[in-house]
């Protein structure tokens, strides 16, 4: 069984999540549910759960303060939030799992499946997320957290040359010739990075536009990146690429 604790100051939200878990995730045992954040801290200390479903905005202690109070205890974390679009991107840039209220059943099932793969939040992820929340006027972070099978690694956006699809994974190619294989699809990465200076130019490639060295048009159009790597440009994406640069 996966032992879970729910911490949320809204009693209805706590009850509904517990009900959804019992109905759709019978392998999860809710060992404590708390509407008081101080009691939530004590429950984590007492039960050493496998996963905590945690609200962020709560009276007394917010979600980050709860986590700081139990920093020595390892568990998987799923934020449960009614936050806006900015906050959701902050979670995604930090590779932190979240559920948006009202909770979708399928998303809950998927979150539990990720928890069962023993994905534990690291201190660097939490700090990265806190920095984004403390500066909501900054539209984008300078780094992105890339989840892999054994944890999370952080890379600077400016160092990413291009991303390459590898089935349900994505390979990140960096300017120092390093490679990282992230456990997210290229579509998920595209949704996150195309608001930055990135563009999907081919079904297999998402490129950092600031690293383009040359664009060769015609049949079989392609791009030469700053590391001399050539990237094909699909016919459907050629116009989007030219439009982004205002090329004639």
PDB file of C-alpha atoms in Angstrom, residues 31-169:
ATOM      1  CA  UNK A  31      -3.367   7.532   6.970  1.00  0.00           C
ATOM      2  CA  UNK A  32      -4.156  11.143   7.952  1.00  0.00           C
ATOM      3  CA  UNK A  33      -6.094  14.096   6.575  1.00  0.00           C
ATOM      4  CA  UNK A  34      -5.539  17.536   8.101  1.00  0.00           C
ATOM      5  CA  UNK A  35      -7.171  20.931   7.697  1.00  0.00           C
ATOM      6  CA  UNK A  36      -4.690  22.479  10.147  1.00  0.00           C
ATOM      7  CA  UNK A  37      -1.177  22.901   8.746  1.00  0.00           C
ATOM      8  CA  UNK A  38       0.507  22.458  12.161  1.00  0.00           C
ATOM      9  CA  UNK A  39      -1.327  19.151  12.596  1.00  0.00           C
ATOM     10  CA  UNK A  40      -0.242  18.277   9.066  1.00  0.00           C
ATOM     11  CA  UNK A  41       3.408  18.706  10.078  1.00  0.00           C
ATOM     12  CA  UNK A  42       2.891  16.454  13.095  1.00  0.00           C
ATOM     13  CA  UNK A  43       1.119  13.844  10.953  1.00  0.00           C
ATOM     14  CA  UNK A  44       4.102  13.696   8.588  1.00  0.00           C
ATOM     15  CA  UNK A  45       6.451  13.255  11.563  1.00  0.00           C
ATOM     16  CA  UNK A  46       4.230  10.561  13.082  1.00  0.00           C
ATOM     17  CA  UNK A  47       3.423   8.523   9.969  1.00  0.00           C
ATOM     18  CA  UNK A  48       6.397   8.957   7.590  1.00  0.00           C
ATOM     19  CA  UNK A  49       4.092   8.790   4.542  1.00  0.00           C
ATOM     20  CA  UNK A  50       4.992   7.732   1.015  1.00  0.00           C
ATOM     21  CA  UNK A  51       3.216  10.755  -0.448  1.00  0.00           C
ATOM     22  CA  UNK A  52       1.765  14.038   0.772  1.00  0.00           C
ATOM     23  CA  UNK A  53      -1.036  15.831  -1.094  1.00  0.00           C
ATOM     24  CA  UNK A  54      -0.444  19.435  -0.047  1.00  0.00           C
ATOM     25  CA  UNK A  55      -2.217  22.739  -0.573  1.00  0.00           C
ATOM     26  CA  UNK A  56       0.013  25.838  -0.799  1.00  0.00           C
ATOM     27  CA  UNK A  57      -2.099  28.767   0.405  1.00  0.00           C
ATOM     28  CA  UNK A  58      -3.152  27.931   3.963  1.00  0.00           C
ATOM     29  CA  UNK A  59      -3.427  29.957   7.176  1.00  0.00           C
ATOM     30  CA  UNK A  60      -0.763  29.555   9.867  1.00  0.00           C
ATOM     31  CA  UNK A  61       1.780  27.630   7.750  1.00  0.00           C
ATOM     32  CA  UNK A  62       1.714  27.673   3.963  1.00  0.00           C
ATOM     33  CA  UNK A  63       2.772  24.672   1.914  1.00  0.00           C
ATOM     34  CA  UNK A  64       6.415  25.712   1.703  1.00  0.00           C
ATOM     35  CA  UNK A  65       6.624  26.250   5.466  1.00  0.00           C
ATOM     36  CA  UNK A  66       5.138  22.799   6.047  1.00  0.00           C
ATOM     37  CA  UNK A  67       7.849  21.288   3.866  1.00  0.00           C
ATOM     38  CA  UNK A  68      10.582  23.241   5.634  1.00  0.00           C
ATOM     39  CA  UNK A  69       9.286  21.950   8.987  1.00  0.00           C
ATOM     40  CA  UNK A  70       9.688  18.320   7.866  1.00  0.00           C
ATOM     41  CA  UNK A  71      12.819  18.775   5.741  1.00  0.00           C
ATOM     42  CA  UNK A  72      14.482  15.656   7.156  1.00  0.00           C
ATOM     43  CA  UNK A  73      11.701  13.301   6.050  1.00  0.00           C
ATOM     44  CA  UNK A  74      11.652  11.893   2.517  1.00  0.00           C
ATOM     45  CA  UNK A  75       8.349  11.493   0.664  1.00  0.00           C
ATOM     46  CA  UNK A  76       6.784  12.104  -2.715  1.00  0.00           C
ATOM     47  CA  UNK A  77       4.877  15.372  -3.061  1.00  0.00           C
ATOM     48  CA  UNK A  78       1.815  16.392  -5.030  1.00  0.00           C
ATOM     49  CA  UNK A  79       0.684  19.994  -4.692  1.00  0.00           C
ATOM     50  CA  UNK A  80      -3.094  20.394  -4.863  1.00  0.00           C
ATOM     51  CA  UNK A  81      -3.877  23.927  -5.963  1.00  0.00           C
ATOM     52  CA  UNK A  82      -6.383  26.325  -7.444  1.00  0.00           C
ATOM     53  CA  UNK A  83      -3.590  28.609  -8.635  1.00  0.00           C
ATOM     54  CA  UNK A  84      -3.575  30.514 -11.894  1.00  0.00           C
ATOM     55  CA  UNK A  85      -1.729  29.852 -15.136  1.00  0.00           C
ATOM     56  CA  UNK A  86       1.526  31.443 -13.952  1.00  0.00           C
ATOM     57  CA  UNK A  87       1.753  29.187 -10.923  1.00  0.00           C
ATOM     58  CA  UNK A  88       1.095  26.056 -12.945  1.00  0.00           C
ATOM     59  CA  UNK A  89       4.034  26.903 -15.204  1.00  0.00           C
ATOM     60  CA  UNK A  90       6.174  27.424 -12.123  1.00  0.00           C
ATOM     61  CA  UNK A  91       5.401  23.839 -11.093  1.00  0.00           C
ATOM     62  CA  UNK A  92       6.250  22.547 -14.552  1.00  0.00           C
ATOM     63  CA  UNK A  93       9.551  24.452 -14.810  1.00  0.00           C
ATOM     64  CA  UNK A  94      10.506  22.928 -11.465  1.00  0.00           C
ATOM     65  CA  UNK A  95       9.352  19.392 -12.410  1.00  0.00           C
ATOM     66  CA  UNK A  96       7.092  19.322  -9.364  1.00  0.00           C
ATOM     67  CA  UNK A  97       3.879  17.322  -9.522  1.00  0.00           C
ATOM     68  CA  UNK A  98       0.568  19.098  -9.001  1.00  0.00           C
ATOM     69  CA  UNK A  99      -3.185  18.631  -9.287  1.00  0.00           C
ATOM     70  CA  UNK A 100      -5.429  21.506 -10.250  1.00  0.00           C
ATOM     71  CA  UNK A 101      -8.689  21.996  -8.369  1.00  0.00           C
ATOM     72  CA  UNK A 102     -11.282  20.753  -9.134  1.00  0.00           C
ATOM     73  CA  UNK A 103      -9.339  17.523  -9.411  1.00  0.00           C
ATOM     74  CA  UNK A 104      -9.662  15.518 -12.610  1.00  0.00           C
ATOM     75  CA  UNK A 105      -9.887  11.776 -11.908  1.00  0.00           C
ATOM     76  CA  UNK A 106      -7.532  10.747 -14.707  1.00  0.00           C
ATOM     77  CA  UNK A 107      -4.920  13.286 -13.626  1.00  0.00           C
ATOM     78  CA  UNK A 108      -5.172  11.966 -10.067  1.00  0.00           C
ATOM     79  CA  UNK A 109      -4.582   8.401 -11.268  1.00  0.00           C
ATOM     80  CA  UNK A 110      -1.558   9.532 -13.296  1.00  0.00           C
ATOM     81  CA  UNK A 111      -0.142  11.445 -10.317  1.00  0.00           C
ATOM     82  CA  UNK A 112      -0.423   8.334  -8.134  1.00  0.00           C
ATOM     83  CA  UNK A 113       1.290   6.272 -10.832  1.00  0.00           C
ATOM     84  CA  UNK A 114       4.195   8.733 -10.831  1.00  0.00           C
ATOM     85  CA  UNK A 115       4.376   8.543  -7.050  1.00  0.00           C
ATOM     86  CA  UNK A 116       4.617   4.752  -7.275  1.00  0.00           C
ATOM     87  CA  UNK A 117       7.790   5.201  -9.305  1.00  0.00           C
ATOM     88  CA  UNK A 118       9.296   6.684  -6.118  1.00  0.00           C
ATOM     89  CA  UNK A 119       9.669  10.213  -7.397  1.00  0.00           C
ATOM     90  CA  UNK A 120      10.757  12.254  -4.374  1.00  0.00           C
ATOM     91  CA  UNK A 121      11.058  16.012  -4.400  1.00  0.00           C
ATOM     92  CA  UNK A 122      14.590  17.306  -3.880  1.00  0.00           C
ATOM     93  CA  UNK A 123      15.632  20.441  -1.961  1.00  0.00           C
ATOM     94  CA  UNK A 124      16.879  22.121  -5.145  1.00  0.00           C
ATOM     95  CA  UNK A 125      13.483  21.621  -6.803  1.00  0.00           C
ATOM     96  CA  UNK A 126      11.705  23.123  -3.824  1.00  0.00           C
ATOM     97  CA  UNK A 127      14.060  26.117  -3.729  1.00  0.00           C
ATOM     98  CA  UNK A 128      13.619  26.656  -7.465  1.00  0.00           C
ATOM     99  CA  UNK A 129       9.845  26.637  -7.070  1.00  0.00           C
ATOM    100  CA  UNK A 130       9.939  29.004  -4.091  1.00  0.00           C
ATOM    101  CA  UNK A 131      12.043  31.491  -6.049  1.00  0.00           C
ATOM    102  CA  UNK A 132       9.493  31.541  -8.846  1.00  0.00           C
ATOM    103  CA  UNK A 133       6.600  32.081  -6.450  1.00  0.00           C
ATOM    104  CA  UNK A 134       8.472  34.846  -4.638  1.00  0.00           C
ATOM    105  CA  UNK A 135       9.000  36.721  -7.925  1.00  0.00           C
ATOM    106  CA  UNK A 136       5.782  36.357  -9.953  1.00  0.00           C
ATOM    107  CA  UNK A 137       6.646  39.405 -12.083  1.00  0.00           C
ATOM    108  CA  UNK A 138       9.560  37.539 -13.621  1.00  0.00           C
ATOM    109  CA  UNK A 139       7.919  35.867 -16.626  1.00  0.00           C
ATOM    110  CA  UNK A 140      10.325  32.948 -16.996  1.00  0.00           C
ATOM    111  CA  UNK A 141      13.010  31.255 -14.904  1.00  0.00           C
ATOM    112  CA  UNK A 142      16.599  31.045 -16.123  1.00  0.00           C
ATOM    113  CA  UNK A 143      16.728  27.289 -15.549  1.00  0.00           C
ATOM    114  CA  UNK A 144      14.512  24.295 -16.142  1.00  0.00           C
ATOM    115  CA  UNK A 145      14.309  21.117 -14.076  1.00  0.00           C
ATOM    116  CA  UNK A 146      14.602  17.966 -16.173  1.00  0.00           C
ATOM    117  CA  UNK A 147      13.211  14.811 -14.551  1.00  0.00           C
ATOM    118  CA  UNK A 148      15.015  11.549 -15.286  1.00  0.00           C
ATOM    119  CA  UNK A 149      14.598   8.063 -13.890  1.00  0.00           C
ATOM    120  CA  UNK A 150      16.677   8.618 -10.757  1.00  0.00           C
ATOM    121  CA  UNK A 151      15.902  12.251  -9.967  1.00  0.00           C
ATOM    122  CA  UNK A 152      16.025  15.744 -11.431  1.00  0.00           C
ATOM    123  CA  UNK A 153      18.783  17.800 -13.011  1.00  0.00           C
ATOM    124  CA  UNK A 154      18.763  21.557 -13.666  1.00  0.00           C
ATOM    125  CA  UNK A 155      20.071  23.188 -16.837  1.00  0.00           C
ATOM    126  CA  UNK A 156      20.272  26.797 -17.969  1.00  0.00           C
ATOM    127  CA  UNK A 157      17.874  27.685 -20.768  1.00  0.00           C
ATOM    128  CA  UNK A 158      20.565  29.480 -22.762  1.00  0.00           C
ATOM    129  CA  UNK A 159      22.689  26.307 -22.818  1.00  0.00           C
ATOM    130  CA  UNK A 160      20.032  24.167 -24.536  1.00  0.00           C
ATOM    131  CA  UNK A 161      20.783  23.847 -28.253  1.00  0.00           C
ATOM    132  CA  UNK A 162      17.867  21.637 -29.219  1.00  0.00           C
ATOM    133  CA  UNK A 163      15.577  18.906 -27.935  1.00  0.00           C
ATOM    134  CA  UNK A 164      15.080  15.605 -29.743  1.00  0.00           C
ATOM    135  CA  UNK A 165      12.134  13.232 -29.399  1.00  0.00           C
ATOM    136  CA  UNK A 166      12.947   9.728 -28.186  1.00  0.00           C
ATOM    137  CA  UNK A 167       9.580   7.935 -27.987  1.00  0.00           C
ATOM    138  CA  UNK A 168       8.009   9.128 -24.701  1.00  0.00           C
ATOM    139  CA  UNK A 169      11.286  10.738 -23.621  1.00  0.00           C
TER     140      UNK A 169
END
